[in-house]
Coordinates of C-alpha atoms and ligand atoms in Angstrom, one line a residue:
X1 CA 0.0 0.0 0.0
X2 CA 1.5 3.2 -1.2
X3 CA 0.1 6.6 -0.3
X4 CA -1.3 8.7 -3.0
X5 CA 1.6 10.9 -3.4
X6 CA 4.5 8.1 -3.8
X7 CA 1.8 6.3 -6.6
X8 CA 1.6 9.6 -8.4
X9 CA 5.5 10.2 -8.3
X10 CA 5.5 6.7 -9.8
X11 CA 3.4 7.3 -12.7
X12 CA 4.4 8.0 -15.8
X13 CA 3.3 11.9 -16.0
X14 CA 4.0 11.8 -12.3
X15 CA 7.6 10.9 -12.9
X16 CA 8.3 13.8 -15.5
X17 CA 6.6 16.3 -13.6
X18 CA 8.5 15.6 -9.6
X19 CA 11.4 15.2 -12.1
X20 CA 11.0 18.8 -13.7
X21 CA 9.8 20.6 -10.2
X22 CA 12.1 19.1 -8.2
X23 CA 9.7 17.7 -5.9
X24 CA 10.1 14.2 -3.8
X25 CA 10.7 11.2 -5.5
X26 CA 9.2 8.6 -3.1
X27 CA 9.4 5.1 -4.7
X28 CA 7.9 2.1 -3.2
X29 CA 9.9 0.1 -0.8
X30 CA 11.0 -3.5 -0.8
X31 CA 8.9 -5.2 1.8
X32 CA 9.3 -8.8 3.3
X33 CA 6.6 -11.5 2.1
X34 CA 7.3 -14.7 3.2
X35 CA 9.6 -17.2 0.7
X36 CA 11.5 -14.0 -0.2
X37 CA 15.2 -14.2 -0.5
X38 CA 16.6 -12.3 2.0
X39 CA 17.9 -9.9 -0.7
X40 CA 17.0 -9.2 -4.5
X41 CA 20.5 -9.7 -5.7
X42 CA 24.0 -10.2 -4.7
X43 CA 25.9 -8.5 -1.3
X44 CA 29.6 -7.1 -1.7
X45 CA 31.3 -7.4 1.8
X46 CA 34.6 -5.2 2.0
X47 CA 36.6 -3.9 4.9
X48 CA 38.5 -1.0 6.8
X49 CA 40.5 -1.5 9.9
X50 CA 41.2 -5.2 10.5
X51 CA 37.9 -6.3 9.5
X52 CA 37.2 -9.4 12.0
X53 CA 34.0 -10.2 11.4
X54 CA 34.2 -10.2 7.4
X55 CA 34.3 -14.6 8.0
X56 CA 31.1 -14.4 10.1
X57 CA 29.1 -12.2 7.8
X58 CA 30.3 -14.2 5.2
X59 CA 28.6 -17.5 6.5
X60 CA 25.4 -16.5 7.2
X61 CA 24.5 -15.0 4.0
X62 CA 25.4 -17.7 2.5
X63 CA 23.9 -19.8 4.8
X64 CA 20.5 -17.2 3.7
X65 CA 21.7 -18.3 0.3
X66 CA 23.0 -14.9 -0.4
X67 CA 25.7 -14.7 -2.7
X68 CA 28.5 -12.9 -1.7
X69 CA 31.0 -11.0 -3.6
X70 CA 34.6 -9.7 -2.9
X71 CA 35.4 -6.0 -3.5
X72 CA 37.6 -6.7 -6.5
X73 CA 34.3 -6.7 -8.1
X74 CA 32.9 -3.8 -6.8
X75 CA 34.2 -1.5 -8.8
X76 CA 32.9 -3.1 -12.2
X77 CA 35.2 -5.8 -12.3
X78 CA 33.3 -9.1 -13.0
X79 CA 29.9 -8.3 -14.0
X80 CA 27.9 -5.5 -13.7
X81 CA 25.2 -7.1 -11.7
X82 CA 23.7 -4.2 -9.5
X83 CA 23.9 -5.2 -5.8
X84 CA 21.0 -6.1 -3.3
X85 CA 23.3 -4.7 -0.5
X86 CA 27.1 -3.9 0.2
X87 CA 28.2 -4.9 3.6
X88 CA 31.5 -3.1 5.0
X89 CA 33.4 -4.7 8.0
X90 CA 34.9 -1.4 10.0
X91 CA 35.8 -3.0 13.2
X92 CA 39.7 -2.7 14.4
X93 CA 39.7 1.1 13.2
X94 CA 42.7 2.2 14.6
X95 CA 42.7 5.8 13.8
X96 CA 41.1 7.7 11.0
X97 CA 43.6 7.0 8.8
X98 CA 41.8 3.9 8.5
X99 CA 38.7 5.2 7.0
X100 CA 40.3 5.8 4.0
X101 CA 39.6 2.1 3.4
X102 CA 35.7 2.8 4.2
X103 CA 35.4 5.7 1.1
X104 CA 37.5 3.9 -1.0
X105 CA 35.5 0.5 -0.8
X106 CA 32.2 2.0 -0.6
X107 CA 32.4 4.7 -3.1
X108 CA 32.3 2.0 -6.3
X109 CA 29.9 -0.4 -5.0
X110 CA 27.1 2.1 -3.9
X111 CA 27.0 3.0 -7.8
X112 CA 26.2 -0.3 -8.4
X113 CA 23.4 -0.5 -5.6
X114 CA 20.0 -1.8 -6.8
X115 CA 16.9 0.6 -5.8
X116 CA 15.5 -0.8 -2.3
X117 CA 19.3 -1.6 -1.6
X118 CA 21.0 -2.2 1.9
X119 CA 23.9 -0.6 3.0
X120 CA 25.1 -2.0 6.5
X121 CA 28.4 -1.1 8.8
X122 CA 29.6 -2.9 11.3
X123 CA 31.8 -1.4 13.9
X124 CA 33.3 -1.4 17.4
X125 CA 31.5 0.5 19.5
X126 CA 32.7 3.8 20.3
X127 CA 33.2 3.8 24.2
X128 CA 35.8 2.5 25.8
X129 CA 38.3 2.7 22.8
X130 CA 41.5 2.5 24.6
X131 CA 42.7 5.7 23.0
X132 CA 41.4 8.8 21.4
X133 CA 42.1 8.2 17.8
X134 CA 40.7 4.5 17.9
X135 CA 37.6 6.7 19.8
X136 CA 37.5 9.6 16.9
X137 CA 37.7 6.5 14.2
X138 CA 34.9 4.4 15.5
X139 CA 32.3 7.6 16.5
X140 CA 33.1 8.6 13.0
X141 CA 31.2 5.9 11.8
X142 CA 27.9 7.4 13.0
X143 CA 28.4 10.3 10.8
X144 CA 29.1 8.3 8.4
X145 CA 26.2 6.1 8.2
X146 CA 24.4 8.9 9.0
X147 CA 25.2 10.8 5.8
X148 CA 25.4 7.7 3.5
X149 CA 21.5 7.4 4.4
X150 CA 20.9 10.7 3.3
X151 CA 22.6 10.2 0.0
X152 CA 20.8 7.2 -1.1
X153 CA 18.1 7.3 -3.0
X154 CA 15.3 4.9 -3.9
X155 CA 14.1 3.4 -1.1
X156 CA 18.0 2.3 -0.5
X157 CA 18.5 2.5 3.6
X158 CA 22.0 2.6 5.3
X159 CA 22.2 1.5 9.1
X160 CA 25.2 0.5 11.6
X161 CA 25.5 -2.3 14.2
X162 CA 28.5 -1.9 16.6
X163 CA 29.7 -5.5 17.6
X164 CA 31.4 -5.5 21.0
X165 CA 34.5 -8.3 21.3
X166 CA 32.7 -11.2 22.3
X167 CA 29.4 -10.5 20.8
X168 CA 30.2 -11.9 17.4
X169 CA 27.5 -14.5 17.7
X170 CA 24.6 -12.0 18.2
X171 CA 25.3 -10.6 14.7
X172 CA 23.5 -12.7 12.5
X173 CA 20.0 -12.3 13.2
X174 CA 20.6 -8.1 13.0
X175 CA 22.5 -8.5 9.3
X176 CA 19.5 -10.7 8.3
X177 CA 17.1 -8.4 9.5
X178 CA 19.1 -5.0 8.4
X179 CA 19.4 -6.5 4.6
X180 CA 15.9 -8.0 4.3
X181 CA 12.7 -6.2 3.5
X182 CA 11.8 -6.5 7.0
X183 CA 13.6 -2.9 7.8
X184 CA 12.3 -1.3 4.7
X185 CA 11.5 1.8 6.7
X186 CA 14.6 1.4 9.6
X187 CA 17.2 3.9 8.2
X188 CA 19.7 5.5 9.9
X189 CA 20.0 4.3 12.6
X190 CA 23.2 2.7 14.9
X191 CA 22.4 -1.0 16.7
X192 CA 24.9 -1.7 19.8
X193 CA 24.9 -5.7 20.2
X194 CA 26.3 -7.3 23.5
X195 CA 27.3 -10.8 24.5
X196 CA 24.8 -13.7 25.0
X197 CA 23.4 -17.4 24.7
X198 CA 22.2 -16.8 21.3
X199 CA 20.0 -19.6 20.4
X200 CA 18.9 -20.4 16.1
X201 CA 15.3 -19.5 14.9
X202 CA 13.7 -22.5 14.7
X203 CA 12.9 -21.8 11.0
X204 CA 13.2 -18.4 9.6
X205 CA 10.2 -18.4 8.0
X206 CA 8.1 -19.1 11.1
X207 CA 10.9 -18.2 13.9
X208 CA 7.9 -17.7 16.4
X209 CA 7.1 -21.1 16.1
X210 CA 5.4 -22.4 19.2
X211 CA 5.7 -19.4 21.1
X212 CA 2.5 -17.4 23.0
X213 CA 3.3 -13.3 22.3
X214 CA 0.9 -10.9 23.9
X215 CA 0.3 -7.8 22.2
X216 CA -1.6 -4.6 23.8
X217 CA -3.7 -2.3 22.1
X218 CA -4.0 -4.7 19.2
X219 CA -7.9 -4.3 17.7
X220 CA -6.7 -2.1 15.6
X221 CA -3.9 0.5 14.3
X222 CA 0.0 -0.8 14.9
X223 CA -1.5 -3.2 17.5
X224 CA -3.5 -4.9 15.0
X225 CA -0.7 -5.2 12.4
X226 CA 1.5 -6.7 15.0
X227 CA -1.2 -9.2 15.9
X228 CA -0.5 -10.8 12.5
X229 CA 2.8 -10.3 11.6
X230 CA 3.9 -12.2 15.0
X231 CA 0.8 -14.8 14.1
X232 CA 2.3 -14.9 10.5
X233 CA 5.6 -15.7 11.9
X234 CA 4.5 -18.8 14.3
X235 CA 3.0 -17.4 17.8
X236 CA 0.0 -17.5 19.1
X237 CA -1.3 -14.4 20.0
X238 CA -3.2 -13.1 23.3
X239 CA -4.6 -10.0 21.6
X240 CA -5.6 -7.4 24.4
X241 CA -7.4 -4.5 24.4
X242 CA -10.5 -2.3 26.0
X243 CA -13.6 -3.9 27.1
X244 CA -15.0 -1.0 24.7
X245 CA -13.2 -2.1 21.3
X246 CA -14.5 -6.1 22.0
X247 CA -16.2 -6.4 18.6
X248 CA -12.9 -5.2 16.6
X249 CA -10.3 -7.4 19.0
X250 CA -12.5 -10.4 18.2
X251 CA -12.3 -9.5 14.5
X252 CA -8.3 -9.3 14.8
X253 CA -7.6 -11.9 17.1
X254 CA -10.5 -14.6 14.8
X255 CA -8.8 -13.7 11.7
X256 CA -5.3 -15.2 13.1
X257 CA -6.8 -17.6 15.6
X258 CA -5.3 -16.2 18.4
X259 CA -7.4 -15.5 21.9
X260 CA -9.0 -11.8 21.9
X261 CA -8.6 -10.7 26.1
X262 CA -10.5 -8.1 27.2
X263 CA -8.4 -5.8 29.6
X264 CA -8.0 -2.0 30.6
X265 CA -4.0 -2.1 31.1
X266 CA -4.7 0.2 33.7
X267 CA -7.0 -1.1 35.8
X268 CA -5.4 -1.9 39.2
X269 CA -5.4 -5.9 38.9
X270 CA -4.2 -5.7 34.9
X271 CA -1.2 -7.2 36.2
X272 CA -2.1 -10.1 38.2
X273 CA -5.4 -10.9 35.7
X274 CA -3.4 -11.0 32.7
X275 CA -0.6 -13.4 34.6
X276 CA -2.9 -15.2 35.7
X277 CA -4.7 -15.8 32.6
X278 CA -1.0 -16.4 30.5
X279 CA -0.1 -19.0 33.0
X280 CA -3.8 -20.6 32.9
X281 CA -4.7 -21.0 29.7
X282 CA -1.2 -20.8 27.9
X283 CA 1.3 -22.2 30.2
X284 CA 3.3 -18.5 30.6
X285 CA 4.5 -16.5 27.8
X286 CA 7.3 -15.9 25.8
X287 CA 6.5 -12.7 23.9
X288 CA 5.3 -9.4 25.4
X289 CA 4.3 -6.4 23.3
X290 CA 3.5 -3.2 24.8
X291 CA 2.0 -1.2 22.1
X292 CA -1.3 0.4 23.6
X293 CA -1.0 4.0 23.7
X294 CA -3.2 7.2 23.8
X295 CA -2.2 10.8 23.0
X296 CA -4.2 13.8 24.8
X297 CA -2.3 16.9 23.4
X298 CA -2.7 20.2 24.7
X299 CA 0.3 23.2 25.2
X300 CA 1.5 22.2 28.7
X301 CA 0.5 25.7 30.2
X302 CA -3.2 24.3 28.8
X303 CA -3.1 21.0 29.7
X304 CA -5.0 19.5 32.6
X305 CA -4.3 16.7 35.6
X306 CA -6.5 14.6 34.0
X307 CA -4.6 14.8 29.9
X308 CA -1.3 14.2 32.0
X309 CA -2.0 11.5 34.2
X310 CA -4.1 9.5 32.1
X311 CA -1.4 9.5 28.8
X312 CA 1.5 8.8 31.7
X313 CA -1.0 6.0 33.0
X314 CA -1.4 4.3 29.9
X315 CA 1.8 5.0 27.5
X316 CA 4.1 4.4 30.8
X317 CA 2.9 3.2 34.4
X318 CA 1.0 0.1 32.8
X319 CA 4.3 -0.9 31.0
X320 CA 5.9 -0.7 34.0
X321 CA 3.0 -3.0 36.7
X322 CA 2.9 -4.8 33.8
X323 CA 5.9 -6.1 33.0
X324 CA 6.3 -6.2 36.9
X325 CA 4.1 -8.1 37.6
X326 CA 5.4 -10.9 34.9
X327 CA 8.7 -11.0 36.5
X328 CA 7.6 -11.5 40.1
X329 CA 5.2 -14.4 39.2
X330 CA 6.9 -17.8 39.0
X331 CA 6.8 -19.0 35.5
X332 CA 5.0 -16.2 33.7
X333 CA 7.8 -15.4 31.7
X334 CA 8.5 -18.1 30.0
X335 CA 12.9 -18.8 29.6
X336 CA 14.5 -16.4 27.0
X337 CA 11.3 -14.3 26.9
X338 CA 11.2 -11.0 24.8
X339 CA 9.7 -7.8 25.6
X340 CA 9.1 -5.1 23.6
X341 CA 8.0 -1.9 24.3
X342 CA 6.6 1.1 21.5
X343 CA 8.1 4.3 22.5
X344 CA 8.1 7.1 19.7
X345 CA 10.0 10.0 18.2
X346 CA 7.9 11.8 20.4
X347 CA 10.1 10.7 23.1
X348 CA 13.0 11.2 21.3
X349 CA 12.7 14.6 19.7
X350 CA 10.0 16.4 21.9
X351 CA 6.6 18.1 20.3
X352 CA 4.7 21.1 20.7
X353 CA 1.6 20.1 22.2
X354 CA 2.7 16.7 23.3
X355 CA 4.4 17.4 27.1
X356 CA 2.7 14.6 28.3
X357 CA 3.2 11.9 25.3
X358 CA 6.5 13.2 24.8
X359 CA 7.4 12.6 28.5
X360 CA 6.0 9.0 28.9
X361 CA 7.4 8.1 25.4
X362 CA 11.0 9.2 26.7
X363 CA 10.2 7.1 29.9
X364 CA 9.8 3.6 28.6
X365 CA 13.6 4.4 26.6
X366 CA 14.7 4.6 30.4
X367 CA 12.6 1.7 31.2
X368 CA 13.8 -0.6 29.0
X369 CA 17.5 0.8 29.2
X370 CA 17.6 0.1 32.9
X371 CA 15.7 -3.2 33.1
X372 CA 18.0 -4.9 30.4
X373 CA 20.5 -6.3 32.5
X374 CA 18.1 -8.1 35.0
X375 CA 16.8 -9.4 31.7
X376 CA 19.9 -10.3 30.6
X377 CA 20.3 -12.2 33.8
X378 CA 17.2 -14.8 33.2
X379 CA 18.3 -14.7 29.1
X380 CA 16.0 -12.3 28.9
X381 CA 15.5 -9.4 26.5
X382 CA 13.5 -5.9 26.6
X383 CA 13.7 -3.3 24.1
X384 CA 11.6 -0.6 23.1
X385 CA 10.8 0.4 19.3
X386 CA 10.0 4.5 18.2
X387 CA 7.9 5.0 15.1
X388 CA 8.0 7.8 13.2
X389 CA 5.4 8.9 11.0
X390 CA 3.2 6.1 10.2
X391 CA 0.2 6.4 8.1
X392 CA -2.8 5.0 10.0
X393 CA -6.4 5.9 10.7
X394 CA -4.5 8.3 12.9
X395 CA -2.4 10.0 10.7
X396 CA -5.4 10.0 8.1
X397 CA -7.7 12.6 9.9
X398 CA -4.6 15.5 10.3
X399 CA -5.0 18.3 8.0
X400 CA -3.5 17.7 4.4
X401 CA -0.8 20.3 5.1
X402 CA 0.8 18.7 8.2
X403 CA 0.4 14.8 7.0
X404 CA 2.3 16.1 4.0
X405 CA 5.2 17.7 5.6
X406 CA 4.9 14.8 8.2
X407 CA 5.3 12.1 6.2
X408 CA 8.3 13.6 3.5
X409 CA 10.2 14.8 6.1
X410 CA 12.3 11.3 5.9
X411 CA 15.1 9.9 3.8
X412 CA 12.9 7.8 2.5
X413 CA 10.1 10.8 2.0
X414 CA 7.6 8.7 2.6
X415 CA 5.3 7.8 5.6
X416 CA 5.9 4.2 6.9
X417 CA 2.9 1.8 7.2
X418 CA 1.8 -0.2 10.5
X419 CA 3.5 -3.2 9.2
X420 CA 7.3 -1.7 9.3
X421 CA 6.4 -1.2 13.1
X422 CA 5.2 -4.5 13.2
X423 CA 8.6 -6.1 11.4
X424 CA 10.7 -4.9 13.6
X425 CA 9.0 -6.0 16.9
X426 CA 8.7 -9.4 15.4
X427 CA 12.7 -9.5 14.3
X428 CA 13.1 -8.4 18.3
X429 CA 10.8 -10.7 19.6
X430 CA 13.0 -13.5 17.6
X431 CA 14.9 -16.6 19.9
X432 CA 17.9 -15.4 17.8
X433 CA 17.9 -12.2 18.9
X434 CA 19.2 -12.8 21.9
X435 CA 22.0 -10.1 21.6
X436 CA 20.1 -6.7 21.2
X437 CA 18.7 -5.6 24.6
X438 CA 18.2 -2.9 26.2
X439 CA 18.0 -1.2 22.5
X440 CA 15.7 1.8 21.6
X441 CA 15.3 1.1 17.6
X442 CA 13.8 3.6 15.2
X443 CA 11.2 3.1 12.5
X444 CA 11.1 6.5 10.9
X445 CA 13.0 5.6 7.8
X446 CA 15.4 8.3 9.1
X447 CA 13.4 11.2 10.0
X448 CA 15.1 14.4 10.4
X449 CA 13.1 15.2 13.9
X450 CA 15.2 14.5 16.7
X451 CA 17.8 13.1 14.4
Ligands
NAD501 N1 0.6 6.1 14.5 C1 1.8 6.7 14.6 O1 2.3 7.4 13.7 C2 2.6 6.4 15.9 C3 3.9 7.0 16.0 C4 4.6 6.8 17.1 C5 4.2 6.0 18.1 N2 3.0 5.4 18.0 C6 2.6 4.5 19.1 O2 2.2 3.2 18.5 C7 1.2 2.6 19.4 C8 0.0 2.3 18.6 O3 -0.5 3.4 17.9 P1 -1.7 3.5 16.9 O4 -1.4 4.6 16.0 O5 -1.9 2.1 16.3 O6 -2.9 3.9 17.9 P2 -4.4 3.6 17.9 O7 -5.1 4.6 18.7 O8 -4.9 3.3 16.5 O9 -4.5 2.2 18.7 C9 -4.2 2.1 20.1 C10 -4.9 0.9 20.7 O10 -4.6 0.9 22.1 C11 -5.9 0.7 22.8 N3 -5.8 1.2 24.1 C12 -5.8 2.5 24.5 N4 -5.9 2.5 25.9 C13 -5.9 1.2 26.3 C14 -6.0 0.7 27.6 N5 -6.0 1.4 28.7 N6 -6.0 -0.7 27.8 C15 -5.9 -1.5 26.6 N7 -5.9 -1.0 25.4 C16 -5.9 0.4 25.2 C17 -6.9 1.4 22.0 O11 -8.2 0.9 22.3 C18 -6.5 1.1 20.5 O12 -7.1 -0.1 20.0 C19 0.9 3.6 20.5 O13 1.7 3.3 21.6 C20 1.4 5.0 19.9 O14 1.7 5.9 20.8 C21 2.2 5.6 16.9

């Protein structure tokens, strides 16, 4: 589903005329259907530095059945085959001498990048660089990846994942997710891994297989999407919502067989009736999505007790009793359970009118920053995810003027759709990946608000 702007710019007058005003060129992105190869075409994987991971990479695209290319290649060598992705190993930087490697490996093969392409960097992670020029050469990396995003064109994305030493074997389930059409609208943005038990999918077409995942707010919206793109990808889903929007959780949770549950997340006893029912009728659970959320916008100097509390209540304190209340009952959360939380930019980059969302958006990055290594502890994961702009029912009823500027103010100049939300919680919610916790990822295909 493209909105009506990106169709037009893709039509044949439409094309001549964005062309000749030099308006937005949105093209329609490359999104994941299952039995998709991971990419559309081949990867070139380069270095810079001493490039220690190049072997791992390697492997598991081919294991995707990926084929994989060396940079002699890149630069027209061989064939002229444009590329589904270029992957550049930048970890061992030692100074930025080194990233003369990076421009002279990447410059060639993003000419040869097919549209929809993936551009992914992997890196050490800034801190705790031993020195100030290893420091200055790894932070560099941000820029960038930052920049190189903003160059491509497309629907082509560029993101970064810094590998600590000893977190090699939580790469592969970010690379596959960073080059597939999963991330279509993830752009941008800079992935930290860290060490842990990292078990396989059991099948990467279904790698919720067998698991229970709870979603909030799911009758409709992002919730709804979620619902199926985790029932798509194996789970069975407890799809909550209010007592009020029954007839539309039934719909969502009957269409994907999952059990529709009734619940106001912020009643008192939400908690302990929605443990209670997990461990009842489903044995615990292994996924937890917290997605309900409510805005009530007013200017702060405006806005009364009852805006503020009930937005912090909803968007924030249930999260938190929530999630609570799963960890202190025995066998609720099922072993190497995933939580994920929906923050927003909101929360990242503030918003006139928005005090109160901003505020409890901000709070569940801190949430799920701070709870990550008790998490860690029981193999555990919670991260949160911000959306951008996405175009729902929402979105639809703002005036035309600010859903325009809204939804082009991105790299991708586009708005992104329920499902890119939804992708990305269901990559997160994954057995494999184990290694990204505590992680606040973006879906906002590289907005330039709080950028
Ligand atoms: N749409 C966007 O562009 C956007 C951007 C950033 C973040 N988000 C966040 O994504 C999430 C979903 O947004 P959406 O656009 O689908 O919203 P939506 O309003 O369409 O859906 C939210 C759902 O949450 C439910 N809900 C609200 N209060 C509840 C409660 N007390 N108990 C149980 N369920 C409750 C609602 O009934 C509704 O079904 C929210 O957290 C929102 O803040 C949305």
């Amino acid at each position: 589903m493209a909105d009506w702007y990106t169709t037009f710019a893709n039509s044949g007058v439409g094309t001549t005329i964005t062309k000749q005003l030099g308006l937005p060129r949105p093209v329609e992105l490359r999104r994941y259907e299952p039995g998709q190869p991971l990419l559309p075409g081949p990867v070139v994987v380069g270095s810079a530095g001493q490039g220690r991971l190049r072997d791992t990479v390697t492997a598991v695209l081919r294991d995707a059945g990926v084929t994989v290319q060396s940079p002699v290649t890149a630069d027209g060598g061989t064939d002229g085959e444009k590329l589904g992705a270029v992957v550049l190993d930048a970890t061992g930087l030692t100074g930025p001498a080194d990233l003369a490697g990076a421009h002279d490996f990447l410059a060639p093969a993003l000419e040869r990048l097919r549209s929809s392409g993936r551009v992914l960097v992997l890196a050490d992670p800034p801190a705790a660089a031993g020195s100030p020029a290893r420091a200055a050469a790894r932070q560099a990396v941000d820029g960038l990846v930052r920049s190189i995003a903003k160059e491509l064109r497309g629907g082509s994305t560029a993101n970064a994942v810094f590998v600590p030493e000893g977190a090699e074997e939580s790469l592969a389930a970010p690379l596959r997710f960073f080059l597939s059409g999963r991330s279509a609208y993830v752009d941008g943005q800079l992935l930290t891994l860290s060490a842990a038990d990292v078990p396989a999918n059991p099948d990467e077409e279904k790698p919720l297989a067998g698991k229970v995942a709870v979603v909030t707010g799911a009758a409709r919206g992002i919730g709804a999407a979620i619902a199926e793109v985790l029932s798509r990808d194996g789970a069975h889903v407890v799809a909550v919502d209010v007592p009020a929007a029954g007839e539309q959780l039934a719909r969502v949770a009957n269409a994907i067989g999952g059990t529709a549950v009734a619940l106001d997340i912020t009643a008192e006893d939400a908690g302990p009736r929605l443990v209670q029912q997990l461990v009842a009728r489903h044995g615990g659970v292994d996924v937890v999505v917290h997605n309900a959320g409510i805005t009530r916008d007013k200017l702060l100097v405006n806005m009364d007790a009852a805006r503020w509390n009930s937005v912090m209540a909803v968007n924030l304190q249930a999260q938190l009793d929530i999630t609570q209340a799963l960890l202190d009952a025995e066998g609720a959360l099922k072993p190497g359970a995933r939580i994920v939380c929906v923050s927003s930019q909101s929360g990242i980059a503030g918003n006139r009118g928005q005090t109160n969302y901003a505020a409890s958006k901000a709070g569940v990055i801190g949430m799920v920053r701070a709870w990550a290594p008790e998490f860690a502890e029981r193999d555990a994961t919670i991260n949160a995810v911000a959306p951008g702009f996405i175009v729902t029912e929402m979105t639809a009823k703002m005036p035309f003027g600010t859903r325009e500027i809204g939804s082009r103010i991105n790299s991708l100049q586009q708005g992104g759709l329920p499902v890119d939300v939804a992708e990305t919680i269901a990559w997160l919610s994954q057995p494999a990946s184990a290694g990204v916790n505590g992680q606040t990822v973006r879906v906002c295909g590289q907005s330039l608000l709080g950028a």
